[in-house]
mmCIF file of C-alpha atoms and ligand atoms in Angstrom:
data_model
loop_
_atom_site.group_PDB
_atom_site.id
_atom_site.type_symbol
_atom_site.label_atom_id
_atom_site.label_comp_id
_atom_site.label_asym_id
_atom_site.label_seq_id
_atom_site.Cartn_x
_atom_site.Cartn_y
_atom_site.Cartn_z
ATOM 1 C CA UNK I 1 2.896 -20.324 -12.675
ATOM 2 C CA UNK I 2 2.429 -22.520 -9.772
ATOM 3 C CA UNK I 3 2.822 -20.991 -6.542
ATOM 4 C CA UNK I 4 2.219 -24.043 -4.586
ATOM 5 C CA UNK I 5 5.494 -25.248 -2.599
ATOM 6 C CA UNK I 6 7.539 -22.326 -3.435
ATOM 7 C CA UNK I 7 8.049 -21.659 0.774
ATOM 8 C CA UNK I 8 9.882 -24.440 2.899
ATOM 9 C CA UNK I 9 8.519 -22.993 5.770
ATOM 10 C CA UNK I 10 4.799 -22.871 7.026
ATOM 11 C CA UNK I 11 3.858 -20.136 8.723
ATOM 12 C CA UNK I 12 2.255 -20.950 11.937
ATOM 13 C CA UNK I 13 0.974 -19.099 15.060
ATOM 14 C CA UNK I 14 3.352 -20.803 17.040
ATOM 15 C CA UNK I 15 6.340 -20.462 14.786
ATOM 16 C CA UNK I 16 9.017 -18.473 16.463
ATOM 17 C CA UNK I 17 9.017 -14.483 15.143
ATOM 18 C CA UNK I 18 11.599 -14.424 12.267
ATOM 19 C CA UNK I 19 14.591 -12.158 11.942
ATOM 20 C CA UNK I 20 12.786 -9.652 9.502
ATOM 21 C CA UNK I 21 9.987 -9.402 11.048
ATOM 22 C CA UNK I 22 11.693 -8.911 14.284
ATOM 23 C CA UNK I 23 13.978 -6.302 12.990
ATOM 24 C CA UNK I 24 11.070 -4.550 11.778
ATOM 25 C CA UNK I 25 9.622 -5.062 15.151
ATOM 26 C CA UNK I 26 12.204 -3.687 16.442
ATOM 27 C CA UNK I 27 12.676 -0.515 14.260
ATOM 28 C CA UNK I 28 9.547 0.237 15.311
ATOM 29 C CA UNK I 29 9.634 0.212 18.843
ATOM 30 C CA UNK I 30 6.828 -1.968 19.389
ATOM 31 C CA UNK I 31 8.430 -5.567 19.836
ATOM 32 C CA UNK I 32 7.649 -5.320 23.435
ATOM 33 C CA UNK I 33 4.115 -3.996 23.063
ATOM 34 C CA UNK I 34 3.495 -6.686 20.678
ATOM 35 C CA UNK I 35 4.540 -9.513 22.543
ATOM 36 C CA UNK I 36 2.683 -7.956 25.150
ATOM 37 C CA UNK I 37 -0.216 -7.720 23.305
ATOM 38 C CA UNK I 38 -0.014 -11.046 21.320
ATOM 39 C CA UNK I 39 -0.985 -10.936 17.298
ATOM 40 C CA UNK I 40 -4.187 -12.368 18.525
ATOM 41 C CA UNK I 41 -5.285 -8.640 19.205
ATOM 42 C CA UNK I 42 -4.527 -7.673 15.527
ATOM 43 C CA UNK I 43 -8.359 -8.206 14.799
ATOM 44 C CA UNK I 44 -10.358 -7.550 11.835
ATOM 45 C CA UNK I 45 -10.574 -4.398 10.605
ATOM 46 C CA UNK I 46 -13.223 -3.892 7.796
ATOM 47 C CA UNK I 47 -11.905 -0.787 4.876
ATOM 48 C CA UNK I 48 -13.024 2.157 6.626
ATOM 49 C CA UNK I 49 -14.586 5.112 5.572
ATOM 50 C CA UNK I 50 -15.086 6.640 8.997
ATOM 51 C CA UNK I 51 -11.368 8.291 9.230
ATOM 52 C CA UNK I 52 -10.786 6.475 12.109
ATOM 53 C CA UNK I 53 -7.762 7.191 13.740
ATOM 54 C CA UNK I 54 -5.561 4.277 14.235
ATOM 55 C CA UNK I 55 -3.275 3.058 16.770
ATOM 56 C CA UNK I 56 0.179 3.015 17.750
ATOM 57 C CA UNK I 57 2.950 5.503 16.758
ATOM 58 C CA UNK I 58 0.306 7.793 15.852
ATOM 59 C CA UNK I 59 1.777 11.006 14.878
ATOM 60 C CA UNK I 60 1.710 14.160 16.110
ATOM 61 C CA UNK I 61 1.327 17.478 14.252
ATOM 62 C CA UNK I 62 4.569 18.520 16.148
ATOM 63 C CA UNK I 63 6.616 14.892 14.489
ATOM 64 C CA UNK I 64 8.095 15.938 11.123
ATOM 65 C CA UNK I 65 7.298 13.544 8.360
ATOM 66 C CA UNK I 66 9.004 10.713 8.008
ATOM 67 C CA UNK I 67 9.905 10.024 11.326
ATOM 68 C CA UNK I 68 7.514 7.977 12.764
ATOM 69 C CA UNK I 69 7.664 4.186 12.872
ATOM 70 C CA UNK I 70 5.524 1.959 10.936
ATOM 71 C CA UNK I 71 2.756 0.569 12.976
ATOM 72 C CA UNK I 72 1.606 -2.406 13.822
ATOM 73 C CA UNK I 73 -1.887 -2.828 12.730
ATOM 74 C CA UNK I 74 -4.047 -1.271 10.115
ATOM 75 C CA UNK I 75 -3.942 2.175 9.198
ATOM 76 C CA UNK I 76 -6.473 4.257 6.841
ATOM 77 C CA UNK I 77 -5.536 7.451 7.196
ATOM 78 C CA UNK I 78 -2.292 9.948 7.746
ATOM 79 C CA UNK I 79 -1.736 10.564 11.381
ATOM 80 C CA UNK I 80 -1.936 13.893 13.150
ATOM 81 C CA UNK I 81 -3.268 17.172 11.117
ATOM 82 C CA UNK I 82 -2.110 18.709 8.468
ATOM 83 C CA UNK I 83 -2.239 18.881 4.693
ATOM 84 C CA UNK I 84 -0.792 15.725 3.346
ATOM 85 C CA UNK I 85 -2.654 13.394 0.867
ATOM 86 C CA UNK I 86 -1.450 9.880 0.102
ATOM 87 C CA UNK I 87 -2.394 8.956 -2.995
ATOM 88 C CA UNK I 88 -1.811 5.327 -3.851
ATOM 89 C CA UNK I 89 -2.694 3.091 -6.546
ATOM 90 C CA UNK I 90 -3.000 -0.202 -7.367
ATOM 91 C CA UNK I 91 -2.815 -3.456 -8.981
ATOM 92 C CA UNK I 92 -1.141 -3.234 -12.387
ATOM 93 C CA UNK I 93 -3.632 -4.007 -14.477
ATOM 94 C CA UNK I 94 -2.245 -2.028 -17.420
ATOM 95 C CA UNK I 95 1.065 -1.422 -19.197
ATOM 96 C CA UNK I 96 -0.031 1.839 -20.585
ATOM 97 C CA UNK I 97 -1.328 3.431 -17.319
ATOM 98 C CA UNK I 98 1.620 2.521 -15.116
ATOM 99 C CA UNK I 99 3.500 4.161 -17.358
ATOM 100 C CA UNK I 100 1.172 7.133 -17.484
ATOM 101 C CA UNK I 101 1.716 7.162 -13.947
ATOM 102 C CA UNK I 102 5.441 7.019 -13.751
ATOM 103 C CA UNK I 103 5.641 9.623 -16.337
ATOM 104 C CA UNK I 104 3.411 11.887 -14.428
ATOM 105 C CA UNK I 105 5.945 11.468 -10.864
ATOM 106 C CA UNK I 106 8.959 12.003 -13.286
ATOM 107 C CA UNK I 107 7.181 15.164 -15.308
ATOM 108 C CA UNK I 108 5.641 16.595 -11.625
ATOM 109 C CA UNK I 109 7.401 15.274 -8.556
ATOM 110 C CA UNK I 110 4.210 14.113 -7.268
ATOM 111 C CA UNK I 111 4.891 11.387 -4.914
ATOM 112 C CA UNK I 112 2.981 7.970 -5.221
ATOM 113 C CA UNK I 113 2.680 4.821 -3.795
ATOM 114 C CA UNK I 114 2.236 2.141 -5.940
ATOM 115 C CA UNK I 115 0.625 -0.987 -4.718
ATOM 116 C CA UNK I 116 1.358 -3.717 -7.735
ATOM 117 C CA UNK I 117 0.411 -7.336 -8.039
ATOM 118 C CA UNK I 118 3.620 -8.533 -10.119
ATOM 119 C CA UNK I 119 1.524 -10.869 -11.759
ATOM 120 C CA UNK I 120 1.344 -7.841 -14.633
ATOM 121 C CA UNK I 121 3.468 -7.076 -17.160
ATOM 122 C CA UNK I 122 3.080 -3.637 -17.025
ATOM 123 C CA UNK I 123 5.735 -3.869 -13.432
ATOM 124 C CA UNK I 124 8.596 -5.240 -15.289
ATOM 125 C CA UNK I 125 7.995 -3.036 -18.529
ATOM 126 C CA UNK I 126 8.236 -0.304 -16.526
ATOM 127 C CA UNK I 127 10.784 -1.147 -14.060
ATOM 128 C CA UNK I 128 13.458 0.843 -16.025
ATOM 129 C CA UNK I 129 11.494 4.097 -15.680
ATOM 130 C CA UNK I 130 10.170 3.370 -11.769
ATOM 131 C CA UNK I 131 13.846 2.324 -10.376
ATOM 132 C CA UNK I 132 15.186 6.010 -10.569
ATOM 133 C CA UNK I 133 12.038 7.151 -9.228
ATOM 134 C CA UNK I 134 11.740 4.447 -6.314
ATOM 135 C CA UNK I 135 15.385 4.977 -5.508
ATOM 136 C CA UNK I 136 14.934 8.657 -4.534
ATOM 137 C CA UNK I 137 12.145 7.989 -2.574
ATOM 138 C CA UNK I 138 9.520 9.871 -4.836
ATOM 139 C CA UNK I 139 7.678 6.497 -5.600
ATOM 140 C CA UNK I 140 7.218 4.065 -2.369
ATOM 141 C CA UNK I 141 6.068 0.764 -2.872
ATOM 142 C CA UNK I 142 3.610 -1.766 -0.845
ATOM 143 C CA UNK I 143 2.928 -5.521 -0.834
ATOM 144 C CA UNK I 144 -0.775 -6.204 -2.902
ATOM 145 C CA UNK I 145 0.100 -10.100 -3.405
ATOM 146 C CA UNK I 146 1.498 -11.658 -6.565
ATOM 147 C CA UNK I 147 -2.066 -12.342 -8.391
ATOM 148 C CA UNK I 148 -4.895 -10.725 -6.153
ATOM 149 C CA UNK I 149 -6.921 -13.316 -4.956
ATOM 150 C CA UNK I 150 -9.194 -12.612 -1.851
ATOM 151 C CA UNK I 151 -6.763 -13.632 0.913
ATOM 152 C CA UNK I 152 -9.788 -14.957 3.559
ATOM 153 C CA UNK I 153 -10.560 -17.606 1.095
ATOM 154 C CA UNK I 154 -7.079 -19.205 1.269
ATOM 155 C CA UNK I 155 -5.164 -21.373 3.783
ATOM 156 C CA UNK I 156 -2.106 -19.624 5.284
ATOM 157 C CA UNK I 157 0.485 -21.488 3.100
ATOM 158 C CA UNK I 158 -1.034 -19.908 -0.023
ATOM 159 C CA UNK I 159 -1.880 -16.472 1.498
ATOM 160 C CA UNK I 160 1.838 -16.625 2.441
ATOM 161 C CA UNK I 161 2.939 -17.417 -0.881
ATOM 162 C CA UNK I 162 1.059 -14.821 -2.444
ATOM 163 C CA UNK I 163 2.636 -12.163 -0.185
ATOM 164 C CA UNK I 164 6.325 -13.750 -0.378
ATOM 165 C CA UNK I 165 6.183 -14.476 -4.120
ATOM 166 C CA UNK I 166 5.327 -10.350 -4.037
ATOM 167 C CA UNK I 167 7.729 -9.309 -1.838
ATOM 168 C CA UNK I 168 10.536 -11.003 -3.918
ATOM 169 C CA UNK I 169 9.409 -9.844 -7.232
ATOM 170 C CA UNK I 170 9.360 -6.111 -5.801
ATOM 171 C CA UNK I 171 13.033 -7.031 -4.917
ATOM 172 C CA UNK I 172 14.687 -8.479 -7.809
ATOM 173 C CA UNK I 173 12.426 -5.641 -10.029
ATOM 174 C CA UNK I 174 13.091 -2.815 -8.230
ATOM 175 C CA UNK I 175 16.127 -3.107 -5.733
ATOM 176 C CA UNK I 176 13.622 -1.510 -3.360
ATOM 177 C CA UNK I 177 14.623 -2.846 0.207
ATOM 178 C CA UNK I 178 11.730 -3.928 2.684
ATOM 179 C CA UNK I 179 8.474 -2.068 2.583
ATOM 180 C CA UNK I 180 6.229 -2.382 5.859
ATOM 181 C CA UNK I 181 3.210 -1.719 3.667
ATOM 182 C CA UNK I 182 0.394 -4.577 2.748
ATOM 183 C CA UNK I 183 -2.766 -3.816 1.017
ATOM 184 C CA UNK I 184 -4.935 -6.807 1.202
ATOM 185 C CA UNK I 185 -6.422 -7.195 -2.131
ATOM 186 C CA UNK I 186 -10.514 -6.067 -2.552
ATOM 187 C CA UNK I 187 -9.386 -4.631 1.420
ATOM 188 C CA UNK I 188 -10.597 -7.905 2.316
ATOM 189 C CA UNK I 189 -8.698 -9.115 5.447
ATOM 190 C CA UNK I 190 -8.964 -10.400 8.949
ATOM 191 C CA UNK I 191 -6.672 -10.761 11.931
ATOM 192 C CA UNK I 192 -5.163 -14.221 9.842
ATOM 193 C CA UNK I 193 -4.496 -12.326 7.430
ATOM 194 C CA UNK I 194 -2.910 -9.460 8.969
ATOM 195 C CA UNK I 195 -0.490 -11.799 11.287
ATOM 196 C CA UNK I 196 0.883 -13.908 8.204
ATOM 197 C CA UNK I 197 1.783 -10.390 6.341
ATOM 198 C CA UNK I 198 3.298 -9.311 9.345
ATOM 199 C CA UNK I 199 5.025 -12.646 9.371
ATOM 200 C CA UNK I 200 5.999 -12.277 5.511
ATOM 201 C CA UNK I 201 7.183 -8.751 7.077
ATOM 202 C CA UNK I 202 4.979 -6.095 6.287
ATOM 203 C CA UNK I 203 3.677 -5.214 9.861
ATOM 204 C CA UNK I 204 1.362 -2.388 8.305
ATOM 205 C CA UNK I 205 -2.288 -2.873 6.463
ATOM 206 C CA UNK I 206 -2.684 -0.105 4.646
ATOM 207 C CA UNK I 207 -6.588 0.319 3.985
ATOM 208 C CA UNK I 208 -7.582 3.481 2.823
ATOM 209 C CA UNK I 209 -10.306 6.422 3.521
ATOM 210 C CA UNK I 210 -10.935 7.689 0.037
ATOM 211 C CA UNK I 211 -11.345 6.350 -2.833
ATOM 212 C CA UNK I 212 -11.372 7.191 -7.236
ATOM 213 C CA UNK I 213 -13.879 4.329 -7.554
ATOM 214 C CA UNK I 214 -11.555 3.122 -10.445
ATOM 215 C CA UNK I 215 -11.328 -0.301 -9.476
ATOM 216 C CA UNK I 216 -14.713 -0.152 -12.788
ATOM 217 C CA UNK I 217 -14.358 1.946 -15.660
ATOM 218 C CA UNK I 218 -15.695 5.208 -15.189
ATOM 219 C CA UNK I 219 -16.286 8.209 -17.243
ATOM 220 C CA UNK I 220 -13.781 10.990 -16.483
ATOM 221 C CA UNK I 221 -17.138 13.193 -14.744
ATOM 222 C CA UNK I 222 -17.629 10.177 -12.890
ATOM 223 C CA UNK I 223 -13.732 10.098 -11.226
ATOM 224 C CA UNK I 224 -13.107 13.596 -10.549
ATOM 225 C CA UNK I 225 -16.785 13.038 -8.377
ATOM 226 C CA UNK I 226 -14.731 10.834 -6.506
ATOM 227 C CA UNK I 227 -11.412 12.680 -6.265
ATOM 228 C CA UNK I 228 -13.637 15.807 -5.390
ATOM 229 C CA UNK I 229 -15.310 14.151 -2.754
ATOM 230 C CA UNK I 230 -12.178 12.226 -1.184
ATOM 231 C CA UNK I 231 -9.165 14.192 -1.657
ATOM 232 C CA UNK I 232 -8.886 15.654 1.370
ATOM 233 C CA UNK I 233 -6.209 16.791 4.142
ATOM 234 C CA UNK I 234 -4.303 13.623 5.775
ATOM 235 C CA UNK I 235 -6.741 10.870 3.466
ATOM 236 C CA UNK I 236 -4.932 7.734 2.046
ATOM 237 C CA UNK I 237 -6.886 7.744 -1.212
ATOM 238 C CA UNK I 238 -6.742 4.676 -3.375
ATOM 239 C CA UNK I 239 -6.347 4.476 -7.555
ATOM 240 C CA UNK I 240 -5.914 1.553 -9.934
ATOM 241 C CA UNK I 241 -3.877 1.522 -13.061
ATOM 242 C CA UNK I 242 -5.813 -0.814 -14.548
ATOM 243 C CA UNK I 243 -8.280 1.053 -16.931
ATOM 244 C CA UNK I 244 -7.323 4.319 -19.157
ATOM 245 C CA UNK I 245 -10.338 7.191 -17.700
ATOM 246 C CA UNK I 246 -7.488 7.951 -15.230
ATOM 247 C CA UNK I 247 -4.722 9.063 -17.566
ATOM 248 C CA UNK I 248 -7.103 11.454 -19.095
ATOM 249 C CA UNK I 249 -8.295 13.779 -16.288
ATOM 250 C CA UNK I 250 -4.542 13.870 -14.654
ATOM 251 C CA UNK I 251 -4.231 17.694 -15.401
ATOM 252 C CA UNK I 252 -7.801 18.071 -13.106
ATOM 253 C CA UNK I 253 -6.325 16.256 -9.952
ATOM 254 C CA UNK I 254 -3.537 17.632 -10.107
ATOM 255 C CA UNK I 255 -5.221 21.153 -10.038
ATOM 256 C CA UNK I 256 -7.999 19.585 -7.478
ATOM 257 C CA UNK I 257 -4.836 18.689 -5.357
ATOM 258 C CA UNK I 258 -3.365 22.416 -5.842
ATOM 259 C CA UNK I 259 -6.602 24.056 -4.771
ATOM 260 C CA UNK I 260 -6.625 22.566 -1.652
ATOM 261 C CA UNK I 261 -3.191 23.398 -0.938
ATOM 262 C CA UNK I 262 -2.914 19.550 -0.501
ATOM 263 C CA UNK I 263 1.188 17.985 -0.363
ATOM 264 C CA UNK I 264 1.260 14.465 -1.514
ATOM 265 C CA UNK I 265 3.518 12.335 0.267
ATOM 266 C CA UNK I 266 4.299 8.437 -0.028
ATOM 267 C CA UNK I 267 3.003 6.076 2.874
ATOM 268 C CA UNK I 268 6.896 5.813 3.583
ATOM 269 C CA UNK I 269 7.402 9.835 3.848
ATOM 270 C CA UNK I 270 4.915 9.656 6.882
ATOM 271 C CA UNK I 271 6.200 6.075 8.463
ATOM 272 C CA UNK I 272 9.184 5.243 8.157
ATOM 273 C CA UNK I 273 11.352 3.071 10.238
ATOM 274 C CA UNK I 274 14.537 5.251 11.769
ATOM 275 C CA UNK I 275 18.003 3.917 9.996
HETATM 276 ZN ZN1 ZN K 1 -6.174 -4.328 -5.913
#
């Protein structure tokens, strides 16, 4: 499908800040820090392995989940200590592993947040099974764009449409309300970037710090290497369900994730904006 022309309104720098965004904005408690700070300052922020603690509303140990505000900026890891592990996954790619996936969160009650480009099938043929599971709160949801492209390469109308065409489909498909999350596809993103999501509504980029490495098939040795070496306490760690290897070693993570006495929790368990 075309998805030229499908928004009447250009987003521009100097365009006023729209109600969603500024409700968000508001939720959050950083309107006034972001006027103050202008979205110039939202500046490039390569995917980062370092762990780098980000910015504002970080948590505190002492903050129970769920309570603090979605931030404005890019985040890559869970704030504050503790023994949480965000596991997230992407794109879409495949029918049969998002539905590996959902049946996994309904058979466990691991929670997951799902980062889908509705350009796939494999979204709507498994809305029926996700809706229950999004409802309760077990599976969260981000922005990834409609059909992945690599955001820096396109002018703002188009990155815009990407991300609204995305945001409605998650909508209609899911009756999920608004989701600060944005995962710029291939992590490739810049402050542009960054300000039009935030425009489209989703204030937060949510890189990661870990990684399965499944974005290419690998052998099932080859992506427990990864989920050895990157599931650890408070990591965002980022998964595809676009190739099968995964499906097959889901007993082993979910014992890796026992052994370390890790808790998975959804990106909106640990920010959430206050109702
Ligand atoms: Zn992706």
């Amino acid at each position: 499908m075309s998805l030229a022309g499908t928004r009447a309104v250009p987003l521009l720098a100097s365009r006023p800040v729209d109600r969603r965004r500024f409700v968000l904005l508001m939720a959050a408690g950083v309107l006034g820090a972001a006027v103050g700070r202008g979205t110039a300052e939202l500046v490039e922020d390569p995917p980062s392995r370092s762990g780098r603690q980000l910015r504002p509303a970080a948590a505190t140990p002492t903050q129970p989940p769920g309570t603090v505000p979605p931030p404005l900026g890019v985040v890559d890891r869970l704030p504050g200590e503790g023994s949480r592990l965000a596991l997230t996954v992407d794109d879409g790619v495949s029918s049969d592993v998002v539905a590996a996936f959902t049946d996994l969160a309904a058979d466990t009650g691991l929670r997951l947040t799902f980062f889908p480009n509705g350009c796939y099938r494999s979204w709507t043929d498994n809305a029926p099974a996700l809706r229950p599971l999004v409802e309760s709160g077990q599976v969260a949801l981000g922005n990834h764009t409609w059909s992945h492209p690599d955001l820096r390469a396109l002018d703002d109308a188009a990155v815009a449409d990407e991300i609204e065409t995305n945001r409605r489909f998650l909508a209609d498909t899911f009756g999920a309300g608004e989701t600060p999350f944005f995962r710029p596809p291939f992590g490739s993103h810049d402050g542009r970037v960054d300000r039009i999501a935030a425009d489209c509504g989703h204030p937060t980029v949510a890189m990661w710090n870990g990684t399965l490495g499944d974005d290419r098939v690998l052998t099932p040795g080859e992506l427990m290497a990864s989920a050895r070496r990157w599931f650890a306490a408070q990591s965002i760690t980022i998964g595809h369900a676009n190739h099968a290897t995964v499906t097959t070693v889901f007993n082993e993570l979910r014992a890796l994730i026992d052994e370390r006495a890790l808790e998975t929790v959804t990106l909106a368990d640990v920010w959430a904006a206050p109702h």
